[in-house]
Tab-separated table of C-alpha atoms in Angstrom:
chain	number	residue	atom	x	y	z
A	1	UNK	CA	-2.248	-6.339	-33.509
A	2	UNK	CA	-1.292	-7.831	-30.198
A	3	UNK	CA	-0.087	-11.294	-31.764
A	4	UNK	CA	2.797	-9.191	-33.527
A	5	UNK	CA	3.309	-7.126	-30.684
A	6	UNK	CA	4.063	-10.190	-28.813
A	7	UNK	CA	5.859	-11.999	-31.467
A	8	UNK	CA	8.205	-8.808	-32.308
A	9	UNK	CA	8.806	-6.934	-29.063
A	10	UNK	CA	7.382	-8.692	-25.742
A	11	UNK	CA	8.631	-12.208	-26.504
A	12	UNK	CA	11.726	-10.341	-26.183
A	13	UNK	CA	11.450	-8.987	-23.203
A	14	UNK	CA	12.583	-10.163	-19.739
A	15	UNK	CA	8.874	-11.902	-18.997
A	16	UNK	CA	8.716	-10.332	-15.551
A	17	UNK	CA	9.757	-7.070	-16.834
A	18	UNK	CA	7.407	-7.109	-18.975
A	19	UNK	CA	4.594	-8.340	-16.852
A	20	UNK	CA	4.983	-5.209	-15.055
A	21	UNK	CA	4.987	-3.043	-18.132
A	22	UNK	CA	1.686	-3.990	-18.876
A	23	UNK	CA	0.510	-3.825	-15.237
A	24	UNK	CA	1.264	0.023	-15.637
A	25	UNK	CA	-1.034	-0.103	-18.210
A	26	UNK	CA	-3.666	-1.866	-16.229
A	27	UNK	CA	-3.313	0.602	-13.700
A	28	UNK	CA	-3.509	3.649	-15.716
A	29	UNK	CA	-6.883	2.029	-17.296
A	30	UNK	CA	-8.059	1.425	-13.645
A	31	UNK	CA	-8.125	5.383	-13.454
A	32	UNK	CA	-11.506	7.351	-14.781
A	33	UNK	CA	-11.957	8.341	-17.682
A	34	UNK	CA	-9.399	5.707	-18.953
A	35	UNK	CA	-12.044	2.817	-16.825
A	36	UNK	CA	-15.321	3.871	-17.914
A	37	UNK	CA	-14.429	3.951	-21.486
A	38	UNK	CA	-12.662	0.634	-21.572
A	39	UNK	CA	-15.253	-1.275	-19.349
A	40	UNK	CA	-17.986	0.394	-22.014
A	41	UNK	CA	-15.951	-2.092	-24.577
A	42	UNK	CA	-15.467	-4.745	-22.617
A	43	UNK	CA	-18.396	-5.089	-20.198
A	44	UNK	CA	-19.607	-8.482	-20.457
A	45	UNK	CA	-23.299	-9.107	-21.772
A	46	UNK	CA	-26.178	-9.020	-18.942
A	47	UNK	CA	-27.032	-12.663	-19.820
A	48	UNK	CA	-23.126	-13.618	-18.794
A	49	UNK	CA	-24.161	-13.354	-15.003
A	50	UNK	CA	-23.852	-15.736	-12.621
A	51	UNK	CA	-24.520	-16.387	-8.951
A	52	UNK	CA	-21.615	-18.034	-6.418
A	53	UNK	CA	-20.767	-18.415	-2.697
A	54	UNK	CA	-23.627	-15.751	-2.259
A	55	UNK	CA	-22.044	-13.025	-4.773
A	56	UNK	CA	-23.399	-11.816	-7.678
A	57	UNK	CA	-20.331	-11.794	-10.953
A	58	UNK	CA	-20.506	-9.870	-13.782
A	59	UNK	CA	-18.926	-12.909	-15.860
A	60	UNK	CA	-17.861	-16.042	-14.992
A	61	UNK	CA	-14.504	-15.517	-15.936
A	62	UNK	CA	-11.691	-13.763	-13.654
A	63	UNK	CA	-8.206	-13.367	-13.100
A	64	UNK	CA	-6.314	-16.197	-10.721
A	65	UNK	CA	-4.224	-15.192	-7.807
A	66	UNK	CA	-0.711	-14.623	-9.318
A	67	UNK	CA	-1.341	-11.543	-11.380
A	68	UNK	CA	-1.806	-9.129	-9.258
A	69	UNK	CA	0.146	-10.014	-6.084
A	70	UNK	CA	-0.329	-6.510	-4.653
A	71	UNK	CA	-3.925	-5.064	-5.208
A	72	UNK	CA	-2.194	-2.366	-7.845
A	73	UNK	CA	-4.275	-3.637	-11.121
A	74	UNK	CA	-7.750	-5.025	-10.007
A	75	UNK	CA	-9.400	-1.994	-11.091
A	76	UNK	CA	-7.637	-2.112	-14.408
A	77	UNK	CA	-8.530	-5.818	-14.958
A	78	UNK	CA	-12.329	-5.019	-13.902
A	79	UNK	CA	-11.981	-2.430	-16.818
A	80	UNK	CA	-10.688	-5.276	-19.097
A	81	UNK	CA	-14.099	-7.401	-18.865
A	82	UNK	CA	-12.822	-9.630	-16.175
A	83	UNK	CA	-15.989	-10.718	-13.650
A	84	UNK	CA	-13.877	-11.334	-10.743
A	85	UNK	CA	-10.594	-10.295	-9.564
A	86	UNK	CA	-8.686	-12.800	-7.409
A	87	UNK	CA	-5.722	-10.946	-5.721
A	88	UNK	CA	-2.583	-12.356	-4.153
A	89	UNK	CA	-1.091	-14.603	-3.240
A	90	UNK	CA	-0.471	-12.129	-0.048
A	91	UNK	CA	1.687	-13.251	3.220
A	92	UNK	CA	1.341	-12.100	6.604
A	93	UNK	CA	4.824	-10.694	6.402
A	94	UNK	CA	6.396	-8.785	3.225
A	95	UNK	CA	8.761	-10.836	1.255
A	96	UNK	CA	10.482	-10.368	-1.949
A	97	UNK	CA	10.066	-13.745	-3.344
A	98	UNK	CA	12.625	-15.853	-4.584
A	99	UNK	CA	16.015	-14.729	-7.063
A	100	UNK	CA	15.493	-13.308	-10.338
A	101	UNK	CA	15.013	-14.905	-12.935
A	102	UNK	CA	11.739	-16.521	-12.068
A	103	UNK	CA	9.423	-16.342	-14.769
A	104	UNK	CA	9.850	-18.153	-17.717
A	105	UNK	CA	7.910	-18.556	-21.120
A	106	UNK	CA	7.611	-21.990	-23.203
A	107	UNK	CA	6.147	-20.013	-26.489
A	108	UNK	CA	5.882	-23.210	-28.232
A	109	UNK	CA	3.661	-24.672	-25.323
A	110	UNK	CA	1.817	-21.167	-24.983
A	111	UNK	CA	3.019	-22.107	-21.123
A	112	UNK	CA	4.974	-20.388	-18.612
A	113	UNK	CA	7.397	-21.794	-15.981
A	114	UNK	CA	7.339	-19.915	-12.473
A	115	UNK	CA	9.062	-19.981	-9.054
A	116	UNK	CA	8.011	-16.173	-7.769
A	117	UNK	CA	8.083	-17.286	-4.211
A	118	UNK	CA	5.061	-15.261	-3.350
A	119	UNK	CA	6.813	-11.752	-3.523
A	120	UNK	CA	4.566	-9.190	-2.098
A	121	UNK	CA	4.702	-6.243	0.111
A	122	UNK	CA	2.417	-7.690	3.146
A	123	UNK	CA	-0.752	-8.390	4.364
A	124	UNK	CA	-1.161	-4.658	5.855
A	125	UNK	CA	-0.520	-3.207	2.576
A	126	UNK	CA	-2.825	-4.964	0.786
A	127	UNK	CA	-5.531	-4.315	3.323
A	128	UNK	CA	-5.132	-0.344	2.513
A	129	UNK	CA	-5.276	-0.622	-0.664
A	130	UNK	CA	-8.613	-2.990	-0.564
A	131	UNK	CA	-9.722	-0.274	1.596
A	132	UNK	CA	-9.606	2.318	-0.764
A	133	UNK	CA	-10.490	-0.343	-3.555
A	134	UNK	CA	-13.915	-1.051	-1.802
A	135	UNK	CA	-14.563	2.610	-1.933
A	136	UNK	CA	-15.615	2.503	-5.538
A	137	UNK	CA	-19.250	2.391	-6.755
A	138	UNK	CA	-18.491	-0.257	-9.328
A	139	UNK	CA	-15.554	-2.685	-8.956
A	140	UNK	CA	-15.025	-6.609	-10.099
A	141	UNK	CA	-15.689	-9.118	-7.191
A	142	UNK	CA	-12.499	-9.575	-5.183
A	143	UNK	CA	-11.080	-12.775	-3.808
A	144	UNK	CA	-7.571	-12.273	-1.825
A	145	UNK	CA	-5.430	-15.353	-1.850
A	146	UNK	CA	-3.475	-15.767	1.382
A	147	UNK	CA	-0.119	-18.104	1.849
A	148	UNK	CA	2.530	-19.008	4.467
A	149	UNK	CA	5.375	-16.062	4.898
A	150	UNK	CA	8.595	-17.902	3.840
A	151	UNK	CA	10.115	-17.054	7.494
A	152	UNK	CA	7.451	-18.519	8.968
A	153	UNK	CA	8.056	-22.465	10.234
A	154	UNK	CA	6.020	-25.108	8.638
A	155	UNK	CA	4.625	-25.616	12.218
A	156	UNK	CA	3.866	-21.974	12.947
A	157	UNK	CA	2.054	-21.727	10.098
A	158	UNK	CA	-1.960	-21.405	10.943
A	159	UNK	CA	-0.971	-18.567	13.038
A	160	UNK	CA	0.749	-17.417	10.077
A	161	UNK	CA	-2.151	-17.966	8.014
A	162	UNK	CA	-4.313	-16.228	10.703
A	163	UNK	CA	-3.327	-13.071	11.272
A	164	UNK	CA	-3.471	-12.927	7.207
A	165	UNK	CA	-7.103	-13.644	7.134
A	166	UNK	CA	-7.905	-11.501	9.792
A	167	UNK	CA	-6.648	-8.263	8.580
A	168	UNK	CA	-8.240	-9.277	5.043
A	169	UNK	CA	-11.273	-11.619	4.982
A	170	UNK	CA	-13.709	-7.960	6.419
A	171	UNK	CA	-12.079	-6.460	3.307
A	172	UNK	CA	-12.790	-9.193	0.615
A	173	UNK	CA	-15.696	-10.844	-1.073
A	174	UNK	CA	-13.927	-14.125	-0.426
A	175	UNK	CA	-11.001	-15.780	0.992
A	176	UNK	CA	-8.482	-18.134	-0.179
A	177	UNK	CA	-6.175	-20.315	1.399
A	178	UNK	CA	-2.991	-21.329	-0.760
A	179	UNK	CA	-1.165	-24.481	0.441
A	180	UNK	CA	-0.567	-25.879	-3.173
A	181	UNK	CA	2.266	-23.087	-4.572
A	182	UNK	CA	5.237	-25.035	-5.010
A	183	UNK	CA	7.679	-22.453	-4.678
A	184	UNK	CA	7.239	-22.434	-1.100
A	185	UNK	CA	9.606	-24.556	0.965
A	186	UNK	CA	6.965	-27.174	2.829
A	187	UNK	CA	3.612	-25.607	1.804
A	188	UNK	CA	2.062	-28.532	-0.187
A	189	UNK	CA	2.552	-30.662	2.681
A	190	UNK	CA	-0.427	-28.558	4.269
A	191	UNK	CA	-2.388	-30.274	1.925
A	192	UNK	CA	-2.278	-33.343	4.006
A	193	UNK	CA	-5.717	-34.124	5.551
A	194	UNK	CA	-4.456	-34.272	8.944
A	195	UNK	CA	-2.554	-30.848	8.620
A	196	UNK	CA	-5.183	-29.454	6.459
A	197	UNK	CA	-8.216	-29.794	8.871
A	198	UNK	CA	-6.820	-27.504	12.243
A	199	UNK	CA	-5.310	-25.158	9.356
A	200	UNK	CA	-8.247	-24.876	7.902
A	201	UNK	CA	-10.442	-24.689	11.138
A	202	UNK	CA	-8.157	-21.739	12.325
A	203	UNK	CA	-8.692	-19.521	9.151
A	204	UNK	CA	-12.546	-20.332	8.889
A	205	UNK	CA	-13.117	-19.070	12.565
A	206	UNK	CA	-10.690	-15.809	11.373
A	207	UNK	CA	-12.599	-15.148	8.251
A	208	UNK	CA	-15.968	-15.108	9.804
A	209	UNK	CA	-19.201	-14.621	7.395
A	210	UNK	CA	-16.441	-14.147	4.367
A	211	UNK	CA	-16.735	-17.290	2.500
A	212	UNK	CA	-13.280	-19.439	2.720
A	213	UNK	CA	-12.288	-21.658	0.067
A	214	UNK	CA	-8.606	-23.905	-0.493
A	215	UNK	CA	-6.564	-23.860	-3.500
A	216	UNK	CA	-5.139	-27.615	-4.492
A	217	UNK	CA	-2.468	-28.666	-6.468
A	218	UNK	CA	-3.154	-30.784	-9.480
A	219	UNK	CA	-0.389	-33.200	-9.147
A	220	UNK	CA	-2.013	-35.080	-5.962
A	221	UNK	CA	-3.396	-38.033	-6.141
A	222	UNK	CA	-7.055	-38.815	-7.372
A	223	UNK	CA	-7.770	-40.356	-4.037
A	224	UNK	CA	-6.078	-37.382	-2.096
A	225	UNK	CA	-8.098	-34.442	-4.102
A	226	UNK	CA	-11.276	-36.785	-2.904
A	227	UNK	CA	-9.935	-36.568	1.004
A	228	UNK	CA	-9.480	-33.150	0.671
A	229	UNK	CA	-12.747	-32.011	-1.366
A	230	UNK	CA	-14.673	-33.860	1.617
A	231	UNK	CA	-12.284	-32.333	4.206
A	232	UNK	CA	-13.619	-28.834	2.630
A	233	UNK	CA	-16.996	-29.416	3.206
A	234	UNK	CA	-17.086	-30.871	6.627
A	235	UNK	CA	-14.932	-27.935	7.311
A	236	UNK	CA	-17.806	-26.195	6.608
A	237	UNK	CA	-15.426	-23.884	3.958
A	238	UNK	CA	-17.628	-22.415	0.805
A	239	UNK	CA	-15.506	-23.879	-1.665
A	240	UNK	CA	-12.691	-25.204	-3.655
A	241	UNK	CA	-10.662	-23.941	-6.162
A	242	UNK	CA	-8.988	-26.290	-8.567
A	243	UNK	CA	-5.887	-26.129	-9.379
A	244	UNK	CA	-3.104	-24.227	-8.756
A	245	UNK	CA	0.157	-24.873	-11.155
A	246	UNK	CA	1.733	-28.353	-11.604
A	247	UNK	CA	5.360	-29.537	-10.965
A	248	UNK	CA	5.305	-32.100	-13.857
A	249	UNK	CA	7.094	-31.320	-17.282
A	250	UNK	CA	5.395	-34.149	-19.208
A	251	UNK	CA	4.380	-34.010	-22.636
A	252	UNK	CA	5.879	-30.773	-23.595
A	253	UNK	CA	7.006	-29.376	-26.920
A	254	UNK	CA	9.145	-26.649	-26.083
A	255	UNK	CA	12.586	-28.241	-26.558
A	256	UNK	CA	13.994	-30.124	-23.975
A	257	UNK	CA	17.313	-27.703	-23.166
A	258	UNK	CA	14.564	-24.384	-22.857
A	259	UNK	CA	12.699	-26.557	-20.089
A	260	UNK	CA	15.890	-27.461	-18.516
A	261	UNK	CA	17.126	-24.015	-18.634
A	262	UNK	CA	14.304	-22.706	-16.844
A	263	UNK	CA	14.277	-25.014	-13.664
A	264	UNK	CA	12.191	-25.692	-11.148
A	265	UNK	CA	8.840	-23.670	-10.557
A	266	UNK	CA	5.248	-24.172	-11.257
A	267	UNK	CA	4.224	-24.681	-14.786
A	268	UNK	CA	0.929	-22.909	-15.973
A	269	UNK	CA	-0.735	-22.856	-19.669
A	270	UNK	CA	-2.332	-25.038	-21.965
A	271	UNK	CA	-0.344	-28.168	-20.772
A	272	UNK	CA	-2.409	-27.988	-17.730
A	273	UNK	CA	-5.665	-27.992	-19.523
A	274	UNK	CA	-6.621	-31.558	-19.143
A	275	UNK	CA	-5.077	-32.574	-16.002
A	276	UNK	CA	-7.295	-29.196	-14.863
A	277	UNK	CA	-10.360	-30.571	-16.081
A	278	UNK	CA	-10.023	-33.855	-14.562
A	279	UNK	CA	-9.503	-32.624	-10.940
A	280	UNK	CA	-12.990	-30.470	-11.931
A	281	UNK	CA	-14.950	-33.489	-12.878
A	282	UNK	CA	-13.246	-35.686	-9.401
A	283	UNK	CA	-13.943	-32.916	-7.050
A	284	UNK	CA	-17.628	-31.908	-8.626
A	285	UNK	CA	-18.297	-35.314	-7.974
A	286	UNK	CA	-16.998	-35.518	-4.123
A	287	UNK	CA	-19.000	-32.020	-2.964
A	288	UNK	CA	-22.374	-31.071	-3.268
A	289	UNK	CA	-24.213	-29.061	-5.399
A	290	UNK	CA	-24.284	-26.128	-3.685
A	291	UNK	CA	-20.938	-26.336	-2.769
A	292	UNK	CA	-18.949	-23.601	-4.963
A	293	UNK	CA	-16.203	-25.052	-7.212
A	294	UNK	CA	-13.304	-22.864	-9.272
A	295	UNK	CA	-11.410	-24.027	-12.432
A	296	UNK	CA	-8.157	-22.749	-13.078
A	297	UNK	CA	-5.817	-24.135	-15.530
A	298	UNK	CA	-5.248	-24.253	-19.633
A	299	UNK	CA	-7.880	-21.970	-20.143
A	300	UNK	CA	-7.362	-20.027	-23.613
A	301	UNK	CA	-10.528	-19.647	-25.329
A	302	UNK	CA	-14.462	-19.593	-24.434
A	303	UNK	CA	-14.853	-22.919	-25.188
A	304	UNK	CA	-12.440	-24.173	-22.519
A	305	UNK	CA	-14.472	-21.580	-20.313
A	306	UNK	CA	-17.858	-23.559	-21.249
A	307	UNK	CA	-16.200	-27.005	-21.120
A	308	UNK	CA	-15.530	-25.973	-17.418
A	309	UNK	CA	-19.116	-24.840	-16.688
A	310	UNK	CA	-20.761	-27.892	-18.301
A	311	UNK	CA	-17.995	-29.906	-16.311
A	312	UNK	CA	-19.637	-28.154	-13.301
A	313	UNK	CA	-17.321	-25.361	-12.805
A	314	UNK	CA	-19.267	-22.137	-10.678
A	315	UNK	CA	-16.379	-20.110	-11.566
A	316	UNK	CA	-13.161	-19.974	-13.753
A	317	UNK	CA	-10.330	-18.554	-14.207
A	318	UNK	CA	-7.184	-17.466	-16.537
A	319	UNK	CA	-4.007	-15.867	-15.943
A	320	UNK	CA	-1.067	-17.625	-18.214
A	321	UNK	CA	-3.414	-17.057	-21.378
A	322	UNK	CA	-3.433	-13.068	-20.892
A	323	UNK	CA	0.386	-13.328	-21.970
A	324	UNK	CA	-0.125	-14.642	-25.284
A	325	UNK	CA	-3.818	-13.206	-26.363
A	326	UNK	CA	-3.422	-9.637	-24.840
A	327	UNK	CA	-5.529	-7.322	-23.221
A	328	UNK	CA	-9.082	-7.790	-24.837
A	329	UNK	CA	-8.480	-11.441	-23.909
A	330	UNK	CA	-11.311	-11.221	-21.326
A	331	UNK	CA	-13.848	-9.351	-23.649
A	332	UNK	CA	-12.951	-12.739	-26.285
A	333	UNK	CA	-14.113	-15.006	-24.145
A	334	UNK	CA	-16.968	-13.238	-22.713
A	335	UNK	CA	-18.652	-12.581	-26.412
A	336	UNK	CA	-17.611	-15.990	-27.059
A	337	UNK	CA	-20.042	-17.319	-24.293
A	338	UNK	CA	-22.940	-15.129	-25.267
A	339	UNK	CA	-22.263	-16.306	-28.670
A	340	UNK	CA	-23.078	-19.571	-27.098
A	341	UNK	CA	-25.970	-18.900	-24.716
């Protein structure tokens, strides 16, 4: 049903306007009755769940930072079968991202191209609504994914970063710091060691017992993911989450003049798959065990979700796959895993 909705009507569709078509529907399913009968469908089997950073997950599947920049559809998406809900990314100080058109789709690549610029109303707004969020008797697991406010100088930026995490690290389960978007003017260049460390140092201190993890970019160098997955645990963070979308337009199939068209941006999808899974393997190998790894990136089906986990993923996540498989997309992959267990 949803493959010829997509095909027929969506496809057509402005892709951000349609992204928040169906978060209306997410949010109306966030709303009892409409949650408790959906979650009945899609709750994930009691063998599915899993233990990380000192939180106990339904699944170990979840929704990456990008989908729901504002805290408006977590409660839908818990109803959809998803184990944790990473919100975000949220800045200090409201924006409203970069120029439409942003968001792009390469069907043929089941891929999309985005340069959203973090649009979001604030760090105080999200911090009611987690507020009212936290409130509920059942709810997914909730990461919040902070990032640098646009206005905000490079070199201002751990205060930036700061007063983020300390209006929202008491309000989530855990805490992410972004420096790998690369829609931001200057943010990857946080992910230099010797920027990363008194960035990092700042926000741990902020965040208190929440557990802190970093978000990396998959198009650094082997060596540099090493620096920086040792960086994270002397830092004393809780874990890593690998990766974030890549700059690189290699090996594509969508013709060449659709890619052009759609510019500069972070690509997501299945082209990211196994550049994904070798940053899990190099930074699995650099940490401990304990040490709680997330892989984002190309995941469609539960077999990419179990490649990740026997790859030595804690946790992973999907957000570009939702697009194309639809809303039971999380209760797919979480009877494909028991199917496998």
């Amino acid at each position: 049903m949803y493959p010829l909705l997509f095909r027929t009507v969506l496809s057509r569709m402005d892709p951000e306007s349609a992204h928040h078509a169906a978060m209306r529907v997410i949010r109306v399913l966030g709303v009892p009755p409409f949650s408790w009968a959906a979650r009945a469908v899609t709750k994930p089997a009691p063998e599915l769940a899993t233990t990380a950073l000192g939180l106990r997950f339904d699944s170990p599947f979840g929704v990456a930072a990008g989908f729901d920049k504002d805290v408006k559809g977590a409660a839908g998406l818990y109803a959809l079968g998803f184990g944790h809900v990473e919100v975000g990314t949220v800045t200090a100080i409201p924006q409203d991202g970069n120029p439409r058109p942003r968001l792009f789709r390469l069907i043929p690549d089941r891929a999309v191209v985005n340069r959203m610029g973090f649009n979001n109303r604030g760090a105080e707004a999200a911090a009611d609504r987690l507020r009212a969020l936290r409130k509920r008797s059942r709810r997914a697991v909730l990461g919040v994914n902070i990032g640098k406010s646009r206005v905000v100088d490079v070199a201002d930026a751990t205060a930036d970063y700061v007063r983020s995490a300390t209006l929202l690290a008491p309000l989530a389960d855990y805490l992410v710091v972004n420096v790998s978007s690369p829609n931001t003017p200057g943010l990857r260049g946080l992910q230099a060691v010797e920027t990363l460390r008194p960035l990092l140092d700042a926000v741990r201190d902020a965040a208190g017992a929440t557990p802190l993890l970093v978000k990396i970019a998959p198009d650094l160098p082997d060596d540099e993911i090493a620096a920086i997955a040792q960086l994270a645990v002397d830092a004393g963070l809780a874990g890593i989450i690998a990766t974030n979308t890549t700059i690189s337009r290699e090996g594509l199939s969508t013709d060449a003049a659709t890619v052009v068209a759609a510019g500069e941006g972070g690509l997501s999808g299945a082209p990211l798959k196994a550049r994904a899974l070798e940053v899990l393997r190099l930074v699995r190998e650099s940490v401990p065990a304990d040490f709680c790894v997330i892989s984002v990136g190309g995941i469609e089906t539960a077999a990419d979700v179990q490649e990740r986990v026997d790859a030595g993923a804690d946790l992973v996540q999907g957000y570009t796959a939702f697009l194309y498989r639809g809303p039971l997309w999380a209760r797919q992959i979480n009877r494909g895993l028991r199917a496998r267990r």
